[in-house]
Amino acid sequence: MKEEKVKTFENILRKHSLKVTHPRLKVLEKIFNKDTATSQPELEKSIGEDIDRVTLYRVLNIFEEKGIIHKVFDLHGTATYAICSTRCTTHQHHDEHVHFTCSTCNSVYCLQEIKLPQITTPSGFTIDQIAVNAIGTCNKCQSLKNASLS
Ligand SMILES: [Zn+2]
Ligand SMILES: [Zn+2]
Ligand SMILES: [Zn+2]
């Protein structure tokens, strides 16, 4: 890990009043460095022996609670995690963007630039969360398809 990056991750933890620990830094780095959401099994695989399963589970839980990462389910119903927008705080997620799941590679993308529409509810109804999941073919799989066709 580059010194500068470590500093940034430490700052993220401190900003959310979390103690800086090796597992927390490691998990943050892994999730941060991927352009798609990461599942717990994927994290286990890429981190390896370094962090045990229970610790990983706890780190993911506290990150989600603190508004550092948000959970999105992939096509198989597996929870995947992506970095939150800077507006997320403890118990208050503001990740109001479309999630895109690729039906070919099962990757989950945060489409940050596509905001969710404002929805007015009938009286007596309150919305806690709106989720829009788009399913299709991601740009990587699309270019592979195109390449095999030409
Ligand atoms: Zn969030
Ligand atoms: Zn794909
Ligand atoms: Zn997202």
PDB file of C-alpha atoms and ligand atoms in Angstrom:
ATOM      1  CA  MET A   1       0.000   0.000   0.000  1.00  0.00           C
ATOM      2  CA  LYS A   2       1.272   3.460  -0.854  1.00  0.00           C
ATOM      3  CA  GLU A   3       1.817   5.783   2.100  1.00  0.00           C
ATOM      4  CA  GLU A   4      -0.617   8.376   0.734  1.00  0.00           C
ATOM      5  CA  LYS A   5      -3.433   5.848   0.271  1.00  0.00           C
ATOM      6  CA  VAL A   6      -2.962   4.532   3.825  1.00  0.00           C
ATOM      7  CA  LYS A   7      -3.352   8.083   5.123  1.00  0.00           C
ATOM      8  CA  THR A   8      -6.623   8.477   3.228  1.00  0.00           C
ATOM      9  CA  PHE A   9      -8.023   5.217   4.601  1.00  0.00           C
ATOM     10  CA  GLU A  10      -6.935   6.156   8.107  1.00  0.00           C
ATOM     11  CA  ASN A  11      -8.715   9.465   7.696  1.00  0.00           C
ATOM     12  CA  ILE A  12     -11.897   7.737   6.565  1.00  0.00           C
ATOM     13  CA  LEU A  13     -11.842   5.553   9.694  1.00  0.00           C
ATOM     14  CA  ARG A  14     -11.129   8.501  11.977  1.00  0.00           C
ATOM     15  CA  LYS A  15     -13.822  10.607  10.352  1.00  0.00           C
ATOM     16  CA  HIS A  16     -16.328   7.913  11.341  1.00  0.00           C
ATOM     17  CA  SER A  17     -14.790   7.715  14.834  1.00  0.00           C
ATOM     18  CA  LEU A  18     -13.420   4.230  14.279  1.00  0.00           C
ATOM     19  CA  LYS A  19     -10.086   3.092  15.639  1.00  0.00           C
ATOM     20  CA  VAL A  20      -7.508   2.414  12.930  1.00  0.00           C
ATOM     21  CA  THR A  21      -6.814  -1.325  12.852  1.00  0.00           C
ATOM     22  CA  HIS A  22      -5.079  -3.525  10.309  1.00  0.00           C
ATOM     23  CA  PRO A  23      -8.216  -5.520   9.315  1.00  0.00           C
ATOM     24  CA  ARG A  24     -10.241  -2.320   8.868  1.00  0.00           C
ATOM     25  CA  LEU A  25      -7.584  -0.741   6.661  1.00  0.00           C
ATOM     26  CA  LYS A  26      -7.237  -3.919   4.649  1.00  0.00           C
ATOM     27  CA  VAL A  27     -10.965  -4.330   4.010  1.00  0.00           C
ATOM     28  CA  LEU A  28     -11.353  -0.657   3.129  1.00  0.00           C
ATOM     29  CA  GLU A  29      -8.475  -0.886   0.678  1.00  0.00           C
ATOM     30  CA  LYS A  30      -9.929  -3.966  -1.026  1.00  0.00           C
ATOM     31  CA  ILE A  31     -13.409  -2.498  -1.431  1.00  0.00           C
ATOM     32  CA  PHE A  32     -12.053   0.895  -2.475  1.00  0.00           C
ATOM     33  CA  ASN A  33      -9.782  -0.456  -5.177  1.00  0.00           C
ATOM     34  CA  LYS A  34     -12.482  -2.314  -7.078  1.00  0.00           C
ATOM     35  CA  ASP A  35     -14.830  -0.641  -9.537  1.00  0.00           C
ATOM     36  CA  THR A  36     -17.537  -3.179  -8.714  1.00  0.00           C
ATOM     37  CA  ALA A  37     -19.119  -4.142  -5.392  1.00  0.00           C
ATOM     38  CA  THR A  38     -17.303  -6.905  -3.483  1.00  0.00           C
ATOM     39  CA  SER A  39     -18.875  -9.855  -1.652  1.00  0.00           C
ATOM     40  CA  GLN A  40     -17.652 -11.337   1.621  1.00  0.00           C
ATOM     41  CA  PRO A  41     -16.414 -14.559  -0.067  1.00  0.00           C
ATOM     42  CA  GLU A  42     -14.468 -12.456  -2.581  1.00  0.00           C
ATOM     43  CA  LEU A  43     -12.915 -10.449   0.241  1.00  0.00           C
ATOM     44  CA  GLU A  44     -12.016 -13.633   2.091  1.00  0.00           C
ATOM     45  CA  LYS A  45     -10.304 -14.939  -1.005  1.00  0.00           C
ATOM     46  CA  SER A  46      -8.361 -11.769  -1.768  1.00  0.00           C
ATOM     47  CA  ILE A  47      -7.330 -11.013   1.818  1.00  0.00           C
ATOM     48  CA  GLY A  48      -6.489 -14.614   2.592  1.00  0.00           C
ATOM     49  CA  GLU A  49      -5.281 -15.841   5.967  1.00  0.00           C
ATOM     50  CA  ASP A  50      -4.640 -12.309   7.146  1.00  0.00           C
ATOM     51  CA  ILE A  51      -8.115 -11.773   8.605  1.00  0.00           C
ATOM     52  CA  ASP A  52     -10.398 -14.477   9.960  1.00  0.00           C
ATOM     53  CA  ARG A  53     -14.020 -14.763   8.919  1.00  0.00           C
ATOM     54  CA  VAL A  54     -15.512 -13.432  12.156  1.00  0.00           C
ATOM     55  CA  THR A  55     -13.332 -10.323  12.087  1.00  0.00           C
ATOM     56  CA  LEU A  56     -14.209  -9.707   8.440  1.00  0.00           C
ATOM     57  CA  TYR A  57     -17.899 -10.055   9.240  1.00  0.00           C
ATOM     58  CA  ARG A  58     -17.588  -7.549  12.090  1.00  0.00           C
ATOM     59  CA  VAL A  59     -15.633  -5.068   9.990  1.00  0.00           C
ATOM     60  CA  LEU A  60     -18.255  -5.183   7.216  1.00  0.00           C
ATOM     61  CA  ASN A  61     -21.063  -4.725   9.736  1.00  0.00           C
ATOM     62  CA  ILE A  62     -19.522  -1.723  11.423  1.00  0.00           C
ATOM     63  CA  PHE A  63     -18.605  -0.132   8.087  1.00  0.00           C
ATOM     64  CA  GLU A  64     -22.185  -0.499   6.930  1.00  0.00           C
ATOM     65  CA  GLU A  65     -23.525   0.896  10.178  1.00  0.00           C
ATOM     66  CA  LYS A  66     -21.159   3.885  10.033  1.00  0.00           C
ATOM     67  CA  GLY A  67     -22.050   4.766   6.458  1.00  0.00           C
ATOM     68  CA  ILE A  68     -18.706   3.816   4.931  1.00  0.00           C
ATOM     69  CA  ILE A  69     -20.031   1.027   2.719  1.00  0.00           C
ATOM     70  CA  HIS A  70     -23.481   0.065   1.476  1.00  0.00           C
ATOM     71  CA  LYS A  71     -24.888  -3.355   0.747  1.00  0.00           C
ATOM     72  CA  VAL A  72     -26.278  -4.415  -2.611  1.00  0.00           C
ATOM     73  CA  PHE A  73     -27.527  -7.904  -3.446  1.00  0.00           C
ATOM     74  CA  ASP A  74     -26.294  -9.532  -6.629  1.00  0.00           C
ATOM     75  CA  LEU A  75     -28.343 -11.791  -8.923  1.00  0.00           C
ATOM     76  CA  HIS A  76     -27.781 -14.805  -6.669  1.00  0.00           C
ATOM     77  CA  GLY A  77     -28.903 -12.910  -3.575  1.00  0.00           C
ATOM     78  CA  THR A  78     -25.350 -12.632  -2.242  1.00  0.00           C
ATOM     79  CA  ALA A  79     -24.615  -9.415  -0.367  1.00  0.00           C
ATOM     80  CA  THR A  80     -21.957  -7.286  -2.004  1.00  0.00           C
ATOM     81  CA  TYR A  81     -20.451  -4.102  -0.614  1.00  0.00           C
ATOM     82  CA  ALA A  82     -19.534  -0.812  -2.245  1.00  0.00           C
ATOM     83  CA  ILE A  83     -18.063   2.433  -0.932  1.00  0.00           C
ATOM     84  CA  CYS A  84     -20.658   4.987   0.157  1.00  0.00           C
ATOM     85  CA  SER A  85     -21.147   8.498  -1.055  1.00  0.00           C
ATOM     86  CA  THR A  86     -19.591  11.093   1.250  1.00  0.00           C
ATOM     87  CA  ARG A  87     -23.066  12.118   2.410  1.00  0.00           C
ATOM     88  CA  CYS A  88     -23.653   8.845   4.244  1.00  0.00           C
ATOM     89  CA  THR A  89     -23.483   8.978   8.028  1.00  0.00           C
ATOM     90  CA  THR A  90     -24.151   6.545  10.861  1.00  0.00           C
ATOM     91  CA  HIS A  91     -27.526   4.841  10.294  1.00  0.00           C
ATOM     92  CA  GLN A  92     -28.267   7.252   7.431  1.00  0.00           C
ATOM     93  CA  HIS A  93     -27.373   6.040   3.975  1.00  0.00           C
ATOM     94  CA  HIS A  94     -27.736   8.358   1.006  1.00  0.00           C
ATOM     95  CA  ASP A  95     -26.711   6.108  -1.811  1.00  0.00           C
ATOM     96  CA  GLU A  96     -29.535   7.148  -4.041  1.00  0.00           C
ATOM     97  CA  HIS A  97     -28.166   5.853  -7.291  1.00  0.00           C
ATOM     98  CA  VAL A  98     -28.983   3.036  -9.660  1.00  0.00           C
ATOM     99  CA  HIS A  99     -27.264  -0.316  -9.191  1.00  0.00           C
ATOM    100  CA  PHE A 100     -26.392  -2.267 -12.280  1.00  0.00           C
ATOM    101  CA  THR A 101     -25.942  -6.020 -12.183  1.00  0.00           C
ATOM    102  CA  CYS A 102     -24.381  -7.812 -15.121  1.00  0.00           C
ATOM    103  CA  SER A 103     -26.227 -11.021 -15.955  1.00  0.00           C
ATOM    104  CA  THR A 104     -23.090 -12.417 -17.587  1.00  0.00           C
ATOM    105  CA  CYS A 105     -20.398 -11.864 -14.933  1.00  0.00           C
ATOM    106  CA  ASN A 106     -22.695 -11.111 -11.945  1.00  0.00           C
ATOM    107  CA  SER A 107     -20.738  -7.918 -11.138  1.00  0.00           C
ATOM    108  CA  VAL A 108     -22.586  -5.153  -9.309  1.00  0.00           C
ATOM    109  CA  TYR A 109     -21.813  -1.573 -10.319  1.00  0.00           C
ATOM    110  CA  CYS A 110     -22.804   1.650  -8.552  1.00  0.00           C
ATOM    111  CA  LEU A 111     -24.012   4.025 -11.233  1.00  0.00           C
ATOM    112  CA  GLN A 112     -23.344   7.104  -9.097  1.00  0.00           C
ATOM    113  CA  GLU A 113     -24.262   9.512 -11.869  1.00  0.00           C
ATOM    114  CA  ILE A 114     -27.779   8.111 -12.282  1.00  0.00           C
ATOM    115  CA  LYS A 115     -29.888   9.487  -9.439  1.00  0.00           C
ATOM    116  CA  LEU A 116     -33.149   7.918  -8.388  1.00  0.00           C
ATOM    117  CA  PRO A 117     -36.383   9.712  -9.245  1.00  0.00           C
ATOM    118  CA  GLN A 118     -38.288  11.522  -6.521  1.00  0.00           C
ATOM    119  CA  ILE A 119     -41.335   9.477  -5.611  1.00  0.00           C
ATOM    120  CA  THR A 120     -44.396  10.838  -3.874  1.00  0.00           C
ATOM    121  CA  THR A 121     -46.220   8.365  -1.709  1.00  0.00           C
ATOM    122  CA  PRO A 122     -49.919   8.162  -0.875  1.00  0.00           C
ATOM    123  CA  SER A 123     -50.696   9.724   2.498  1.00  0.00           C
ATOM    124  CA  GLY A 124     -49.803   7.494   5.408  1.00  0.00           C
ATOM    125  CA  PHE A 125     -46.911   5.864   3.565  1.00  0.00           C
ATOM    126  CA  THR A 126     -43.303   6.724   4.315  1.00  0.00           C
ATOM    127  CA  ILE A 127     -40.308   5.545   2.344  1.00  0.00           C
ATOM    128  CA  ASP A 128     -37.166   4.370   4.132  1.00  0.00           C
ATOM    129  CA  GLN A 129     -35.333   3.224   1.075  1.00  0.00           C
ATOM    130  CA  ILE A 130     -35.719   3.120  -2.673  1.00  0.00           C
ATOM    131  CA  ALA A 131     -33.734   0.622  -4.690  1.00  0.00           C
ATOM    132  CA  VAL A 132     -33.438   0.580  -8.450  1.00  0.00           C
ATOM    133  CA  ASN A 133     -31.572  -2.355  -9.886  1.00  0.00           C
ATOM    134  CA  ALA A 134     -30.822  -2.481 -13.566  1.00  0.00           C
ATOM    135  CA  ILE A 135     -29.890  -5.857 -15.004  1.00  0.00           C
ATOM    136  CA  GLY A 136     -28.049  -6.258 -18.274  1.00  0.00           C
ATOM    137  CA  THR A 137     -24.608  -6.631 -19.780  1.00  0.00           C
ATOM    138  CA  CYS A 138     -21.709  -4.586 -18.419  1.00  0.00           C
ATOM    139  CA  ASN A 139     -19.238  -2.794 -20.682  1.00  0.00           C
ATOM    140  CA  LYS A 140     -16.527  -5.411 -20.110  1.00  0.00           C
ATOM    141  CA  CYS A 141     -18.767  -8.343 -21.065  1.00  0.00           C
ATOM    142  CA  GLN A 142     -20.211  -6.334 -23.948  1.00  0.00           C
ATOM    143  CA  SER A 143     -16.778  -5.747 -25.466  1.00  0.00           C
ATOM    144  CA  LEU A 144     -15.921  -9.438 -25.036  1.00  0.00           C
ATOM    145  CA  LYS A 145     -19.149 -10.304 -26.858  1.00  0.00           C
ATOM    146  CA  ASN A 146     -18.394  -7.829 -29.630  1.00  0.00           C
ATOM    147  CA  ALA A 147     -14.877  -9.211 -29.989  1.00  0.00           C
ATOM    148  CA  SER A 148     -16.120 -12.783 -30.357  1.00  0.00           C
ATOM    149  CA  LEU A 149     -18.636 -11.697 -32.987  1.00  0.00           C
ATOM    150  CA  SER A 150     -16.159  -9.907 -35.223  1.00  0.00           C
TER     151      SER A 150
HETATM  152 ZN    ZN B   1     -24.188   4.708   2.252  1.00  0.00          ZN
HETATM  153 ZN    ZN B   2     -20.221  -8.335 -16.978  1.00  0.00          ZN
HETATM  154 ZN    ZN B   3     -24.079   1.854  -4.743  1.00  0.00          ZN
END
